[in-house]
mmCIF file of C-alpha atoms and ligand atoms in Angstrom:
data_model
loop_
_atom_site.group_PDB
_atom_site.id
_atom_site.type_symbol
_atom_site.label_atom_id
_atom_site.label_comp_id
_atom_site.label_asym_id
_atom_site.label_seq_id
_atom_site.Cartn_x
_atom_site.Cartn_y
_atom_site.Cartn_z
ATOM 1 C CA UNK G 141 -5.739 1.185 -4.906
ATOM 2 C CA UNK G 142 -6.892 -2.264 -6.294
ATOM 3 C CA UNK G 143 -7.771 -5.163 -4.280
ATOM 4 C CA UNK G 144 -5.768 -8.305 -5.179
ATOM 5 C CA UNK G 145 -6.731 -11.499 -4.050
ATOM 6 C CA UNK G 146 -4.547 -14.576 -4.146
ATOM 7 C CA UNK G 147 -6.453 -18.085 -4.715
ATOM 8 C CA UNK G 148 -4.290 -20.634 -4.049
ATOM 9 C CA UNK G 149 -6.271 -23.451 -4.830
ATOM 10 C CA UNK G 150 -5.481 -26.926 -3.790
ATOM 11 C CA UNK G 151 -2.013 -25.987 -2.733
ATOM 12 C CA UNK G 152 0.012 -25.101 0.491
ATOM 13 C CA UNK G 153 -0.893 -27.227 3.262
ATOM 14 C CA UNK G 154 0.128 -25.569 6.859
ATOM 15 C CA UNK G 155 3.641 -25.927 6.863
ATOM 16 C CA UNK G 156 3.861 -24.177 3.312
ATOM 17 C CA UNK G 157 1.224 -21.667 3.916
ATOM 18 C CA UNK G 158 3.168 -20.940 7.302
ATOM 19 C CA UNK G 159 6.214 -20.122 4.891
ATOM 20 C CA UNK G 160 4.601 -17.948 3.101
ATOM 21 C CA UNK G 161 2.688 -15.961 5.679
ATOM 22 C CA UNK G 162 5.792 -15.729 7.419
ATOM 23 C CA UNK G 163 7.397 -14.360 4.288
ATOM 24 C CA UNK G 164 4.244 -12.009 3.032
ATOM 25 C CA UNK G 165 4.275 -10.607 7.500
ATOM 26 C CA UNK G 166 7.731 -9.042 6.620
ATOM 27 C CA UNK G 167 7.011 -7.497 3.043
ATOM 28 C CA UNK G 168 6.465 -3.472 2.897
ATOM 29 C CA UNK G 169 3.056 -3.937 0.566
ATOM 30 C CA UNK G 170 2.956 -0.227 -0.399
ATOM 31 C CA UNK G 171 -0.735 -0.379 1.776
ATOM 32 C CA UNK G 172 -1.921 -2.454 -0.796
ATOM 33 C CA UNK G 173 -5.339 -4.105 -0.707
ATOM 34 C CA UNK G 174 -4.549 -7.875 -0.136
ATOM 35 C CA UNK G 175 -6.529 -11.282 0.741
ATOM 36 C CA UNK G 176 -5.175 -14.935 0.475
ATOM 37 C CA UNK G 177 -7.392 -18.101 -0.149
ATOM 38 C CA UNK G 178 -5.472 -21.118 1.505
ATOM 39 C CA UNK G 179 -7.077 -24.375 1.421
ATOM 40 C CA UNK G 180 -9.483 -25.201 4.450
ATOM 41 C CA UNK G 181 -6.336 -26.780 6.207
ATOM 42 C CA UNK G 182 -4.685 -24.129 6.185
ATOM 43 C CA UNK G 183 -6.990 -21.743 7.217
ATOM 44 C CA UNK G 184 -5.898 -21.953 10.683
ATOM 45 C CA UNK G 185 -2.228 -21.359 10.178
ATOM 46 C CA UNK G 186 -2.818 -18.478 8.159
ATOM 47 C CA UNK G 187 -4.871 -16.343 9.960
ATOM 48 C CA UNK G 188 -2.837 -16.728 13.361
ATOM 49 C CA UNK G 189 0.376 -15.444 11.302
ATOM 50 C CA UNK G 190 -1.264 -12.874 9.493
ATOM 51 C CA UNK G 191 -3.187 -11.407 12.456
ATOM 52 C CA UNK G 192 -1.781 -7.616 12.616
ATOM 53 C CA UNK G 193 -0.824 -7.541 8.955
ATOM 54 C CA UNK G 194 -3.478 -5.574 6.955
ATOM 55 C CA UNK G 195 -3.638 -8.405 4.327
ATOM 56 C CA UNK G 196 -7.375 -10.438 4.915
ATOM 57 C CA UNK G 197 -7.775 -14.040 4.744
ATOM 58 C CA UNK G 198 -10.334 -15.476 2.590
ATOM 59 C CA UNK G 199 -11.954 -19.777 1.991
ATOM 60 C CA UNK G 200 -12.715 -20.808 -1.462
ATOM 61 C CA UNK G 201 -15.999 -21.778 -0.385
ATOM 62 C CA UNK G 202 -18.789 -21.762 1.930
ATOM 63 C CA UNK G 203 -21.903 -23.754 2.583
ATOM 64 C CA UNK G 204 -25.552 -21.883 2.952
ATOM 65 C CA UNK G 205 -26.351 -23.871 6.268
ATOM 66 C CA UNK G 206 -24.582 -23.059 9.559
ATOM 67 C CA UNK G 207 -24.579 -26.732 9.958
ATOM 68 C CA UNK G 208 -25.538 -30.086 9.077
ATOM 69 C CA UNK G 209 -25.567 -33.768 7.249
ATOM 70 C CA UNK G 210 -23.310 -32.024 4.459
ATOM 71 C CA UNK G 211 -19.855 -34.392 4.007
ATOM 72 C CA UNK G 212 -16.958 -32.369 2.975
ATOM 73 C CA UNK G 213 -18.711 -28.593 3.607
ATOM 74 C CA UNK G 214 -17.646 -25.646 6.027
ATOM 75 C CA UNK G 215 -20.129 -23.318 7.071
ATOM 76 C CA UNK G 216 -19.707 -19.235 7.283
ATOM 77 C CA UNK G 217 -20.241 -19.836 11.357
ATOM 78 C CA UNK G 218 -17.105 -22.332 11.489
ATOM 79 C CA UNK G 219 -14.854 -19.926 9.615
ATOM 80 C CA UNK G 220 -15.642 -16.688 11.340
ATOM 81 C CA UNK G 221 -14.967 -19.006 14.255
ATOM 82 C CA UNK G 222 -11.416 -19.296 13.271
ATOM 83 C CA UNK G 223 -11.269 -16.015 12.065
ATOM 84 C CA UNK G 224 -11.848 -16.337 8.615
ATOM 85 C CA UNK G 225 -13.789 -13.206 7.172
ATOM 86 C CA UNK G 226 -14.501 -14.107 3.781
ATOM 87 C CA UNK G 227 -14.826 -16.924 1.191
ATOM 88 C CA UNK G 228 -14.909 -17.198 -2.976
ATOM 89 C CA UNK G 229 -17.954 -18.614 -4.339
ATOM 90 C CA UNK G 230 -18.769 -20.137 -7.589
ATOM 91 C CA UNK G 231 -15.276 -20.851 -8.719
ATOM 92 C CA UNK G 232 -15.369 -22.076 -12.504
ATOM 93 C CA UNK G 233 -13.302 -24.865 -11.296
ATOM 94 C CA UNK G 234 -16.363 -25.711 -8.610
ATOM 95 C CA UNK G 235 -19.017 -25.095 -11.442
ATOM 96 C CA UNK G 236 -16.879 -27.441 -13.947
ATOM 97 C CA UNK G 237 -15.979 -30.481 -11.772
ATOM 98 C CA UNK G 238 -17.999 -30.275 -8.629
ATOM 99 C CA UNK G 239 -21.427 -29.725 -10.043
ATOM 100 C CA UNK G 240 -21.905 -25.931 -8.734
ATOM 101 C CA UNK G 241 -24.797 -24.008 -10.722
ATOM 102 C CA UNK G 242 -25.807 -20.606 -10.331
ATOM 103 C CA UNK G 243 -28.806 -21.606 -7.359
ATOM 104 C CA UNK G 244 -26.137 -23.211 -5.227
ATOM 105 C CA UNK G 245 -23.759 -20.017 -6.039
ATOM 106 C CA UNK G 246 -26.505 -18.260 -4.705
ATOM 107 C CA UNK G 247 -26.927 -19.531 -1.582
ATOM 108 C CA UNK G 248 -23.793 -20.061 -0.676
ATOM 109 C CA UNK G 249 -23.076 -16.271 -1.287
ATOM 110 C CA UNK G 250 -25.861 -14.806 0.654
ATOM 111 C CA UNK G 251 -25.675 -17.233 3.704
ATOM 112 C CA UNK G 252 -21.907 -15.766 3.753
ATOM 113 C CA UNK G 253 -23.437 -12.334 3.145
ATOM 114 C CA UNK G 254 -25.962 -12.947 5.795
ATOM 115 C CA UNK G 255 -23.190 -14.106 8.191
ATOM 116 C CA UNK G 256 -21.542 -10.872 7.828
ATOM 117 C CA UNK G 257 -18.610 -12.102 5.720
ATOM 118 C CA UNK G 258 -17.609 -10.518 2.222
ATOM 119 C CA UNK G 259 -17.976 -12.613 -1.427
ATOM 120 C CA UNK G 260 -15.616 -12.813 -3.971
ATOM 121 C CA UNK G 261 -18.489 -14.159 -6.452
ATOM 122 C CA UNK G 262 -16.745 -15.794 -9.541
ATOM 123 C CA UNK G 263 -18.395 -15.202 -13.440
ATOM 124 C CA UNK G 264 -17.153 -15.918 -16.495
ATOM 125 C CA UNK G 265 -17.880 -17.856 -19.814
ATOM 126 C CA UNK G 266 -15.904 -20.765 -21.339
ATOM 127 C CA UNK G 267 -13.812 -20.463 -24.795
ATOM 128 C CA UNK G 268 -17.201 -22.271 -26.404
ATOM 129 C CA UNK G 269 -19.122 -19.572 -25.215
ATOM 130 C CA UNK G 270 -17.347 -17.008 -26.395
ATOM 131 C CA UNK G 271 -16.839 -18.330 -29.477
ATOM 132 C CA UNK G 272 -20.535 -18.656 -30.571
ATOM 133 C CA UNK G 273 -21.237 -15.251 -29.069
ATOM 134 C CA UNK G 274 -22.750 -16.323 -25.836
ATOM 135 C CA UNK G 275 -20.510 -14.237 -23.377
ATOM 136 C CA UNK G 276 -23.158 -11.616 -22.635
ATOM 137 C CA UNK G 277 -25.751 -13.809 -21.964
ATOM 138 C CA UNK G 278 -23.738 -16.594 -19.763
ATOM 139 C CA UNK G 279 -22.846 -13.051 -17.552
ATOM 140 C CA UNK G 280 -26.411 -12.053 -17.717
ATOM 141 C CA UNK G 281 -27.226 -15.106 -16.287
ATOM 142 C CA UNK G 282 -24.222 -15.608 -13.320
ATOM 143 C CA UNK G 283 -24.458 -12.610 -12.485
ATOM 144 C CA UNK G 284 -28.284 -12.168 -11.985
ATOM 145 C CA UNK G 285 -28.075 -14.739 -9.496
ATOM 146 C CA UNK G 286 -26.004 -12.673 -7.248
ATOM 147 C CA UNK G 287 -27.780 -9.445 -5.077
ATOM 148 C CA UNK G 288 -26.108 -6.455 -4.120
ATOM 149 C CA UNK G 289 -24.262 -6.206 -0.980
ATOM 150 C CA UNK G 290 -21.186 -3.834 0.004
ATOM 151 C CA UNK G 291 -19.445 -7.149 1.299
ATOM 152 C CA UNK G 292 -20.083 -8.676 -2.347
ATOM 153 C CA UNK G 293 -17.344 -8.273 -5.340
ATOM 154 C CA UNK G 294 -17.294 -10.209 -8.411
ATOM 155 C CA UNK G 295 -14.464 -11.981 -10.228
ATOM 156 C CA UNK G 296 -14.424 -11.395 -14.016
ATOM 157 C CA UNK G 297 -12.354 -14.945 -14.796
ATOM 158 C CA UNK G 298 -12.996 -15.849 -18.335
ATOM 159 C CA UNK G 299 -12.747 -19.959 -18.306
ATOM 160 C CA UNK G 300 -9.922 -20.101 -21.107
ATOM 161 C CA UNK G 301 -8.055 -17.542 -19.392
ATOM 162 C CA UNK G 302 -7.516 -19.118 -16.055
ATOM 163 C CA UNK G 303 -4.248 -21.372 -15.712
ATOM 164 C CA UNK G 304 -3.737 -21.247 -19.273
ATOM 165 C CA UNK G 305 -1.405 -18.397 -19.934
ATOM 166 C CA UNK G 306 -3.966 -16.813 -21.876
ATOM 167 C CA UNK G 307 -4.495 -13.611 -20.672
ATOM 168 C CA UNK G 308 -8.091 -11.614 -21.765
ATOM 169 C CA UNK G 309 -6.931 -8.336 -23.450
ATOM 170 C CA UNK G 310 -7.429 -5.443 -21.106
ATOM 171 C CA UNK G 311 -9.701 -3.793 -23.460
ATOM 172 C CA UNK G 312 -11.836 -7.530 -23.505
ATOM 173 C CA UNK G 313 -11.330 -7.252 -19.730
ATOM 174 C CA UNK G 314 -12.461 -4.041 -19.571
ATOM 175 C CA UNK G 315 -15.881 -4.573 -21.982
ATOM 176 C CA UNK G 316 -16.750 -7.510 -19.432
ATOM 177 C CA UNK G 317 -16.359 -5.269 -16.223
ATOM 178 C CA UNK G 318 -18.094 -2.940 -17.517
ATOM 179 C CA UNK G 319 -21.105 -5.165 -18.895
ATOM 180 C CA UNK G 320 -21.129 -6.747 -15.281
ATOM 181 C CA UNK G 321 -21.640 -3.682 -13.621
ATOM 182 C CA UNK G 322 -24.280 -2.761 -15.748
ATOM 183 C CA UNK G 323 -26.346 -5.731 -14.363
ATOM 184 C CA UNK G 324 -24.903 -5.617 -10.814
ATOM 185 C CA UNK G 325 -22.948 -1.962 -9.334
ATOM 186 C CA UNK G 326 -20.169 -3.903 -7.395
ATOM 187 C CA UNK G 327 -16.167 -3.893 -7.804
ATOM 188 C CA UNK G 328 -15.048 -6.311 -9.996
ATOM 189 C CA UNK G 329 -12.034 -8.173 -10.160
ATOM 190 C CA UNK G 330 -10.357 -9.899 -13.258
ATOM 191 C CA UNK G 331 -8.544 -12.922 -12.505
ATOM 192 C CA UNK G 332 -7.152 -15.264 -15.243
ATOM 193 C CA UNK G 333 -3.357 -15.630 -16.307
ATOM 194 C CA UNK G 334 -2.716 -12.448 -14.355
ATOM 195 C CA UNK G 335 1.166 -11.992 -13.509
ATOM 196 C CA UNK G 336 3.622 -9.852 -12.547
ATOM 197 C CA UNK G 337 4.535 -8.798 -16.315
ATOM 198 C CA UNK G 338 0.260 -8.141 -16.723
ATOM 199 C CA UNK G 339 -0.558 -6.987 -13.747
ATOM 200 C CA UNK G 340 -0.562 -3.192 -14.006
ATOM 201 C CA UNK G 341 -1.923 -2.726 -17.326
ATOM 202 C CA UNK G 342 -4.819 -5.166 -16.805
ATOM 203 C CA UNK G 343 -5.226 -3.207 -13.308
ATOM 204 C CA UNK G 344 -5.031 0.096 -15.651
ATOM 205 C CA UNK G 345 -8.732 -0.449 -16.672
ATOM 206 C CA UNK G 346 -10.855 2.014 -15.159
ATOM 207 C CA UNK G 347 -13.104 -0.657 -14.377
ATOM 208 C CA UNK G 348 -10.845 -3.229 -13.246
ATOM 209 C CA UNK G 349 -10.999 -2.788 -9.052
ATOM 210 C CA UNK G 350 -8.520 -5.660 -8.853
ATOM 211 C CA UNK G 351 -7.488 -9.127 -9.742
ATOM 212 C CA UNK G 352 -8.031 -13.031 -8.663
ATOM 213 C CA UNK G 353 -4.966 -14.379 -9.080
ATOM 214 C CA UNK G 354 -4.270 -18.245 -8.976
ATOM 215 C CA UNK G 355 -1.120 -19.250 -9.871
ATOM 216 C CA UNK G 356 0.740 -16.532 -9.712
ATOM 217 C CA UNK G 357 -0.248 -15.700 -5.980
ATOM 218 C CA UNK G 358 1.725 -18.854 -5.148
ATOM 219 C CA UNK G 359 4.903 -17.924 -5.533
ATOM 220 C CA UNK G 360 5.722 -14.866 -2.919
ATOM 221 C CA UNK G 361 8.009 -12.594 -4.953
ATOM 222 C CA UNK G 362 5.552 -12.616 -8.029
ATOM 223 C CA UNK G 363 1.970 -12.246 -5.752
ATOM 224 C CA UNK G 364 4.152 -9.407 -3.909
ATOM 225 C CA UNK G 365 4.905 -7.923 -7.302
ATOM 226 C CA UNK G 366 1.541 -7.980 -8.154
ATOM 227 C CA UNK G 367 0.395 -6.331 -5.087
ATOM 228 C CA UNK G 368 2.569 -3.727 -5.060
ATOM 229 C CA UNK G 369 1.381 -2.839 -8.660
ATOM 230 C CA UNK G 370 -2.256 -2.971 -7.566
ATOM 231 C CA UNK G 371 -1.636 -0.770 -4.594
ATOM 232 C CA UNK G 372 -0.278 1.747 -7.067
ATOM 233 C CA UNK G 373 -3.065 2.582 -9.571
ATOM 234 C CA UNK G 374 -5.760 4.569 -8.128
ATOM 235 C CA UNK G 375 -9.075 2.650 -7.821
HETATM 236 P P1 LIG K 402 -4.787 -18.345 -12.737
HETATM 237 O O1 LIG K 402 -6.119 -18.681 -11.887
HETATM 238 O O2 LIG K 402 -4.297 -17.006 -12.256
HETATM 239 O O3 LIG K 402 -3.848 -19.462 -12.402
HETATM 240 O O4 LIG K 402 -5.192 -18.308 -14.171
HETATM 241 C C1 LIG K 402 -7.058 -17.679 -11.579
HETATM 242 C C2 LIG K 402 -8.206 -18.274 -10.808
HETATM 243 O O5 LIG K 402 -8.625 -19.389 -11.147
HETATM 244 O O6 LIG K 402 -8.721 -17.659 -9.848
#
């Protein structure tokens, strides 16, 4: 079984995230491996409907300090408060827009670690980097910065995959896994462009433990359709 994770980014507030908790409650998942990544706001909402279910719910980040003068940041203490038991870090779309390097990855994944909450750590190199041959080293270097945990997977998301359509060939996904667990020994997920009509032979890899999927994880028949395909290949 693979673990599929659903980021739904900056969409869904709490009456839409209700909707679709309510919906996901009453789906037969096959046991499938399953976490959702509301916005903050929604949090709340999402966790009260899915307490019971087996499917985990998950913030897109975290800050390192439990609290303090930090506008605009959560800390792992505040969401295990509201029974939140995990969190994404280093999102290319946090790296990219909201100046998040590999230090402040870091820290935000080991204060979570620390907390007792499991990391969905995020890697992956841009179409520029692949391009002039630098994908090896940019996943030397992400990856490095994580440690070890059984709490922590990674998320293989090339840059020019994600929300682009572009899928990374499941022999391309597969090379990265495997190249990432030769650094670091954790499960790692491949997220970018993954859909219904990908989902299985991308999950096929032997060293593809599951996927990060964004858009796709919004709409409930298609992020059902993906789970029930993950919770069908054998990890
Ligand atoms: P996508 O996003 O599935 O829409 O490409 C994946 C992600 O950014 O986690």
């Amino acid at each position: 079984m693979k673990l599929i994770a659903g980021n739904w980014k900056m969409y869904k507030g709490p009456a839409e995230a209700a909707e679709f908790c309510l919906g996901l409650r009453d789906e037969d998942l096959d046991g499938a491996d399953v976490v959702v990544c509301p916005p903050y706001v929604s949090l709340a909402v999402s966790v009260q409907l899915l307490a019971g279910t087996e499917v985990a719910v998950a913030a897109q980040n975290v800050h390192w300090d439990e609290e303090g003068p930090y506008t605009g940041e959560i800390s792992a203490r505040m969401l295990l408060e509201l029974g939140v038991y995990g969190a994404i870090v280093g999102h290319s779309e946090r790296r990219q827009y909201f100046g998040e390097t590999d230090e402040t990855t870091a820290k935000r994944a080991r204060a979570a670690l620390a907390a007792g909450m499991f990391v969905i750590g995020c890697v992956g190199e841009t179409e520029e980097e692949r391009e002039t041959g630098q994908t090896e080293q940019v996943l030397q270097r992400q990856v490095s910065a994580f440690e070890s945990d059984d709490n922590l997977v990674l998320a293989y998301e090339p840059v020019w995959a994600i929300g682009t359509g572009r899928t990374a060939t499941p022999d391309t996904a597969q090379e990265a896994h495997l190249f990432i667990k030769s650094i670091l020994d954790v499960p790692v997920l491949y997220g970018g462009s993954v859909k219904p009509d990908n989902a299985a032979v991308l999950l096929s890899q032997p060293d593809v433990d599951g996927a990060l999927v964004g858009g796709a994880s919004l709409d409930l028949e298609s992020f059902i359709a993906i789970c029930r395909a993950g919770a069908n290949i054998p990890s």
